[in-house]
Amino acid sequence: MTQYLVKEGVKNLIHPDEQLITTHCCYCGMQCGMHIRVHKKTGKVVGVEPRYDWPVTRGKMCPKGVTAYQTIEHKDRILRPLIKKNGKFVEASWEEALDLIEKNFKRIQAEYGKDALAVFGGVSMTNEKCYLVGKYARVALGTRFIDYNGRFCMSSAAGGFLKTLGIDRGSTLPWTELEHTDCFFMAGTNTAECHPTSIQWFWRAKDKGAKLIVADPRETPTARVADVHLDLKPGTDSALANGIMHLLIKEGYVDEEYVNERCNNYEELKAMVEKFTPEYTAKITGVAPEKIVKAAHIYGRSPRSVVMFARGAEQQSKGVDNVSLYTSMALLRGQIGKFASGVATFTGQGNGQGGREHGQKSDLLPGYRKITDPEAVKYISSIWGIKPEDMPGPGVSAYEMFDEIHKGTIRAMHVICSNPAVSAPNLEYIWEGLRKLDFLVVNDFFLSETAEFADVVLPATTWAEDEGTTTNLEGRVIRIRKVREPLGEAKPDWMILSKIAERMGKGKHFQYNSAREIFDELRLASKGGKADYYGITYERIDKEDGVFWPCPSEDHPGTPTMFKEKFGTPDGKANLAVVDWEPAGEEPTEEYPHYLTTGRVVFHYLSGNQTRRVDFLKEQCPVPYAEMHPELASQYRLSNGDLVKLTTKRSSMVLEVRLTKAIRKDTVFVPYHWGKELAVNQLTSACLDPVSRMPEFKVCAVKLEKVSAKEVKAQ
Amino acid sequence: MRKIMYLEFERCIGCRSCQAACRECGGHEAKERNYVEYVDFMESRQTYPMLCMQCKDPACARVCPANAIQITEEGVVLSAMEEKCIGCRNCTFGCPFGIPKFDFEANKMYKCDMCYDRSKYDIAPMCASVCPSDAIRFIDFDEMQALRRRRAQMNLVEGKKPQEGNKWEYVPEFFGVYTD
Ligand code: SF4
Ligand code: SF4
């Protein structure tokens, strides 16, 4: 089978001594199509070639995508297992490493019980791997403590969608339709920087006159091109959404027929938003009332609109409320389930969608089945070949696993495809937890900040050394191809997990020779669930440019548009959200008078463990900084390039000041991609959303002090 | 080659993908030849890309005493020829767009050549291929003309060009008038 896929008439530059392999980017949820250039004779990766005919991204890539191939043969790759001896890592054989893991896992479980082991997964890897992580925790280790880094990323979107629509699929429509949309309402998303290749769709729509409304405390590159920029205070999204709905109702923009037929709670919602007049909303959000009115009119009158949001609205202790309310805005306008309209979240991680569907979450089994549902447990047990009574119960969320470590319940942890030592909030607590562990195993291909705490580091492969599938932010299942053989002794995560399973005496449940075999098992495991992959095959993905789930059988076309006839709730009706605004977990006080919010820059991905090692990206953005308005800065006599000490209730750090008027005067912004003393997550608040257990990365209260370089050195 | 490079500055989102991609072009020795700058970071996040204008009568070639800067039959202004460039740096001062850069180690200039190894086959240069916002496009001359006309049309419909800070006041509240 050919590895280079391209439609007729599309030209690529192919050097005679090279071969192109068709795949997707390893980073964000856009999953941009690309070809990787491989030297035929040596099998080495030499570069990247645009994939012009991938329908979602059309050859376009952000700088991370362009340079992604450079991580594959990077000099920092871990090529052999590492074991910590006397505080230093030394190389070891796989046998030695596995022996040590077996010994410690068995000892700890014998002494403290099965649940003394925990698994911390991630979703920047294929569906096959994500699926296996869930099975590994429950079958191989038999622990109930499994959760994943999606809790720091998309879990509020999942919670909100589940509550309102009954099924959590990141986008209710395929994004190739976006160019026909008349209005985008975007909240808490800096998509121009975080999902850059999506911007082509918004521009294309704008070229035809579409309107863009952006709610963000900063005038980001996305907000800059907006028609209305709602510059709200951090943590006031629910007030803004209620305020817009107040106006939609008052001005008669509600699609009454749709709402009566397809939604619950309309009367209750009306009563709730009654008080959210533009003036009242303005008082809470800090946005001028005229702007709110303008936005509501534009949004209310546009025939086809899409409401979109991302981490800005989700990473709050009211994340689920925010998502439900924004989704309700789309419902009031009768938009969901129709052409070029609906609601969508910008999934952050490459496989943030697929990775959360198949059992990495503490309370879920493959196909979005609930672990508390005996029928689901029975079905999955039969696929996995275990007794239903051996299925562990639900565990706790990612951050709460660290509470369990501090309590002494969790004694050992296996971290796979994640770097909580950078990405979790309130980092000092996390670091202390990692130190407290009896035994820590980390799979990674670069020595991450988390891996530095480990007792054993296992060399995993990059995305390009294994095949599999991911599910992009539309819900389209796509194919990742193997570009080259694994470097050194690195192994794909599924192989590593299978080997440990064997050591734990569960080898017979993990007999896989290839990722494809795991995918076939996953298809079966998801069959009949909400996220049904049963009808999806590798061949269909190639032929059809990806397949949208749910796809219950091989002759089913897949589901690009969700909820055309009914919603995923038991009664088939959407539940409009009836929730009041409540203040964030931490609001500014006299001592900590300003807001601190965190986010990303275009040059780095998540905890930066990969992108901080790529020359171009490092040159463009080597260190974090504190972005603030000159008016705020002048109160502290700070000018561009000065050092400022940021202090929150948890910790403090020193950063360089970067002045711009493109931010609210009461808010300081710091990007989060760095570890150790450069990690802004030392300062962030661990106040969790009650439903999604998402920490509040986007809002906390901060104090500013000017410091000199001398003072910093003296410390 | 019938295609041209078309820049629309206001579309630029400042991702610098064009720069990263420039390094990836086969003939470019991993050095970028274009640049992206903020218009004024204090005021807004607006950025703009700049690449070689492939001038008809290029200042860089005109000021080169060694005749090192060649122009192809398609009109692409190439990087200096290795064996001819004497390293005088005249071109870097001559170009009004600041495009030619100087490699002090190799003592020679290098500049944007529109990814000649791609564009000579009508394959888009790397920057135009990857640019997520279509701020840089590699399109037919006719397509460019159509885009220009469309701009005039849009300005007529919107009536006023938005001003800084109160853009939202000028947004028309109707739809469908100028959609396809
Ligand atoms: S990081 Fe995201 S937007 Fe950038 S190239 Fe990769 S998938 Fe595309
Ligand atoms: S790739 Fe396009 S959007 Fe990005 S900086 Fe370059 S011109 Fe601007």
CSV table of N, CA and C in Angstrom, one decimal, chain A residues 593-656:
chain,number,residue,atom,x,y,z
A,593,PRO,N,-4.5,42.7,44.3
A,593,PRO,CA,-5.5,43.5,43.7
A,593,PRO,C,-5.8,43.2,42.2
A,594,HIS,N,-5.1,42.4,41.5
A,594,HIS,CA,-5.3,42.3,40.0
A,594,HIS,C,-5.6,40.8,39.6
A,595,TYR,N,-6.1,40.7,38.4
A,595,TYR,CA,-6.3,39.4,37.9
A,595,TYR,C,-5.1,38.8,37.2
A,596,LEU,N,-4.8,37.5,37.4
A,596,LEU,CA,-3.8,36.9,36.6
A,596,LEU,C,-4.5,35.8,35.7
A,597,THR,N,-4.1,35.8,34.5
A,597,THR,CA,-4.7,34.8,33.6
A,597,THR,C,-3.5,34.2,32.8
A,598,THR,N,-3.7,33.0,32.4
A,598,THR,CA,-2.6,32.3,31.7
A,598,THR,C,-3.1,31.8,30.3
A,599,GLY,N,-2.1,31.4,29.5
A,599,GLY,CA,-2.5,31.0,28.2
A,599,GLY,C,-1.3,30.5,27.4
A,600,ARG,N,-1.5,30.5,26.1
A,600,ARG,CA,-0.4,30.0,25.2
A,600,ARG,C,0.1,31.0,24.2
A,601,VAL,N,1.2,30.7,23.7
A,601,VAL,CA,1.7,31.5,22.5
A,601,VAL,C,1.8,30.5,21.3
A,602,VAL,N,1.8,31.1,20.1
A,602,VAL,CA,1.7,30.2,19.0
A,602,VAL,C,2.9,29.3,18.8
A,603,PHE,N,4.0,29.6,19.4
A,603,PHE,CA,5.2,28.8,19.2
A,603,PHE,C,5.4,27.6,20.1
A,604,HIS,N,4.5,27.5,21.1
A,604,HIS,CA,4.7,26.3,22.0
A,604,HIS,C,3.5,25.5,22.1
A,605,TYR,N,3.7,24.3,22.5
A,605,TYR,CA,2.6,23.3,22.6
A,605,TYR,C,2.6,22.9,24.1
A,606,LEU,N,1.5,23.0,24.8
A,606,LEU,CA,1.3,22.5,26.1
A,606,LEU,C,2.5,22.8,27.0
A,607,SER,N,3.0,21.7,27.6
A,607,SER,CA,4.1,22.0,28.6
A,607,SER,C,5.4,22.3,28.0
A,608,GLY,N,5.5,22.3,26.7
A,608,GLY,CA,6.7,22.8,26.0
A,608,GLY,C,7.8,21.8,25.9
A,609,ASN,N,7.5,20.6,26.4
A,609,ASN,CA,8.6,19.6,26.5
A,609,ASN,C,9.1,19.3,25.1
A,610,GLN,N,8.3,19.4,24.1
A,610,GLN,CA,8.8,19.2,22.7
A,610,GLN,C,9.2,20.5,22.1
A,611,THR,N,8.3,21.5,22.1
A,611,THR,CA,8.6,22.7,21.3
A,611,THR,C,9.7,23.5,21.9
A,612,ARG,N,10.0,23.4,23.2
A,612,ARG,CA,11.1,24.2,23.7
A,612,ARG,C,12.4,23.6,23.2
A,613,ARG,N,12.4,22.5,22.6
A,613,ARG,CA,13.7,21.9,22.1
A,613,ARG,C,13.9,22.2,20.6
A,614,VAL,N,12.9,22.8,19.9
A,614,VAL,CA,13.0,23.0,18.5
A,614,VAL,C,13.6,24.4,18.3
A,615,ASP,N,14.7,24.5,17.5
A,615,ASP,CA,15.4,25.8,17.4
A,615,ASP,C,14.6,27.0,17.0
A,616,PHE,N,13.8,26.8,16.0
A,616,PHE,CA,13.0,28.0,15.5
A,616,PHE,C,12.1,28.5,16.6
A,617,LEU,N,11.4,27.5,17.2
A,617,LEU,CA,10.4,27.9,18.2
A,617,LEU,C,11.0,28.5,19.4
A,618,LYS,N,12.1,28.0,19.8
A,618,LYS,CA,12.9,28.5,21.0
A,618,LYS,C,13.4,29.9,20.7
A,619,GLU,N,13.9,30.1,19.5
A,619,GLU,CA,14.3,31.5,19.1
A,619,GLU,C,13.2,32.5,19.2
A,620,GLN,N,12.0,32.1,18.7
A,620,GLN,CA,10.9,33.0,18.7
A,620,GLN,C,10.4,33.4,20.0
A,621,CYS,N,10.4,32.4,20.9
A,621,CYS,CA,9.9,32.7,22.3
A,621,CYS,C,10.6,31.8,23.3
A,622,PRO,N,11.7,32.3,23.8
A,622,PRO,CA,12.6,31.5,24.7
A,622,PRO,C,12.1,31.5,26.1
A,623,VAL,N,11.4,32.5,26.6
A,623,VAL,CA,11.0,32.5,28.0
A,623,VAL,C,9.7,33.2,28.2
A,624,PRO,N,9.0,32.9,29.3
A,624,PRO,CA,7.7,33.5,29.5
A,624,PRO,C,7.9,35.0,29.9
A,625,TYR,N,6.8,35.7,29.9
A,625,TYR,CA,6.8,37.2,30.2
A,625,TYR,C,5.5,37.6,30.8
A,626,ALA,N,5.5,38.8,31.4
A,626,ALA,CA,4.2,39.2,32.0
A,626,ALA,C,3.7,40.4,31.1
A,627,GLU,N,2.5,40.1,30.4
A,627,GLU,CA,2.0,41.1,29.5
A,627,GLU,C,1.0,41.9,30.3
A,628,MET,N,1.1,43.3,30.2
A,628,MET,CA,0.2,44.1,30.9
A,628,MET,C,0.0,45.4,30.2
A,629,HIS,N,-1.1,46.1,30.6
A,629,HIS,CA,-1.4,47.4,30.0
A,629,HIS,C,-0.5,48.5,30.6
A,630,PRO,N,0.0,49.4,29.8
A,630,PRO,CA,0.9,50.5,30.3
A,630,PRO,C,0.3,51.3,31.5
A,631,GLU,N,-1.0,51.4,31.5
A,631,GLU,CA,-1.7,52.1,32.6
A,631,GLU,C,-1.5,51.4,33.9
A,632,LEU,N,-1.6,50.0,33.9
A,632,LEU,CA,-1.4,49.2,35.1
A,632,LEU,C,0.1,49.3,35.5
A,633,ALA,N,0.9,49.2,34.5
A,633,ALA,CA,2.4,49.2,34.7
A,633,ALA,C,2.8,50.5,35.4
A,634,SER,N,2.3,51.6,34.9
A,634,SER,CA,2.8,52.9,35.5
A,634,SER,C,2.5,53.0,36.9
A,635,GLN,N,1.4,52.4,37.4
A,635,GLN,CA,1.2,52.4,38.9
A,635,GLN,C,2.3,51.8,39.7
A,636,TYR,N,3.0,51.0,39.0
A,636,TYR,CA,4.2,50.3,39.7
A,636,TYR,C,5.5,50.8,39.2
A,637,ARG,N,5.5,51.8,38.4
A,637,ARG,CA,6.7,52.4,37.8
A,637,ARG,C,7.4,51.3,36.9
A,638,LEU,N,6.6,50.5,36.3
A,638,LEU,CA,7.2,49.5,35.5
A,638,LEU,C,7.3,49.9,34.0
A,639,SER,N,8.4,49.7,33.3
A,639,SER,CA,8.3,49.9,31.9
A,639,SER,C,8.8,48.7,31.2
A,640,ASN,N,8.7,48.7,29.9
A,640,ASN,CA,9.0,47.6,29.0
A,640,ASN,C,10.4,47.0,29.4
A,641,GLY,N,10.4,45.7,29.7
A,641,GLY,CA,11.7,45.0,29.9
A,641,GLY,C,12.1,45.0,31.4
A,642,ASP,N,11.4,45.8,32.3
A,642,ASP,CA,11.6,45.7,33.7
A,642,ASP,C,11.2,44.4,34.3
A,643,LEU,N,11.7,44.1,35.5
A,643,LEU,CA,11.3,42.8,36.1
A,643,LEU,C,10.2,43.1,37.1
A,644,VAL,N,9.3,42.2,37.1
A,644,VAL,CA,8.1,42.3,38.0
A,644,VAL,C,8.0,41.0,38.8
A,645,LYS,N,7.7,41.2,40.1
A,645,LYS,CA,7.5,40.0,40.9
A,645,LYS,C,6.0,39.8,41.0
A,646,LEU,N,5.5,38.6,40.6
A,646,LEU,CA,4.1,38.3,40.7
A,646,LEU,C,3.9,37.4,41.9
A,647,THR,N,3.0,37.7,42.8
A,647,THR,CA,2.7,36.9,43.9
A,647,THR,C,1.3,36.6,44.0
A,648,THR,N,0.9,35.3,44.2
A,648,THR,CA,-0.4,34.9,44.5
A,648,THR,C,-0.4,34.2,45.9
A,649,LYS,N,-1.5,33.8,46.3
A,649,LYS,CA,-1.6,33.1,47.6
A,649,LYS,C,-0.7,31.9,47.7
A,650,ARG,N,-0.3,31.3,46.5
A,650,ARG,CA,0.4,30.1,46.5
A,650,ARG,C,1.9,30.3,46.4
A,651,SER,N,2.3,31.2,45.6
A,651,SER,CA,3.8,31.3,45.4
A,651,SER,C,4.1,32.6,44.6
A,652,SER,N,5.3,32.8,44.3
A,652,SER,CA,5.7,34.0,43.6
A,652,SER,C,6.7,33.7,42.5
A,653,MET,N,6.8,34.6,41.5
A,653,MET,CA,7.9,34.4,40.5
A,653,MET,C,8.2,35.7,39.9
A,654,VAL,N,9.4,35.8,39.3
A,654,VAL,CA,9.8,37.1,38.6
A,654,VAL,C,9.8,36.9,37.1
A,655,LEU,N,9.3,37.9,36.4
A,655,LEU,CA,9.2,37.9,35.0
A,655,LEU,C,9.5,39.2,34.4
A,656,GLU,N,9.8,39.2,33.1
A,656,GLU,CA,10.0,40.4,32.4
A,656,GLU,C,8.7,41.0,32.0
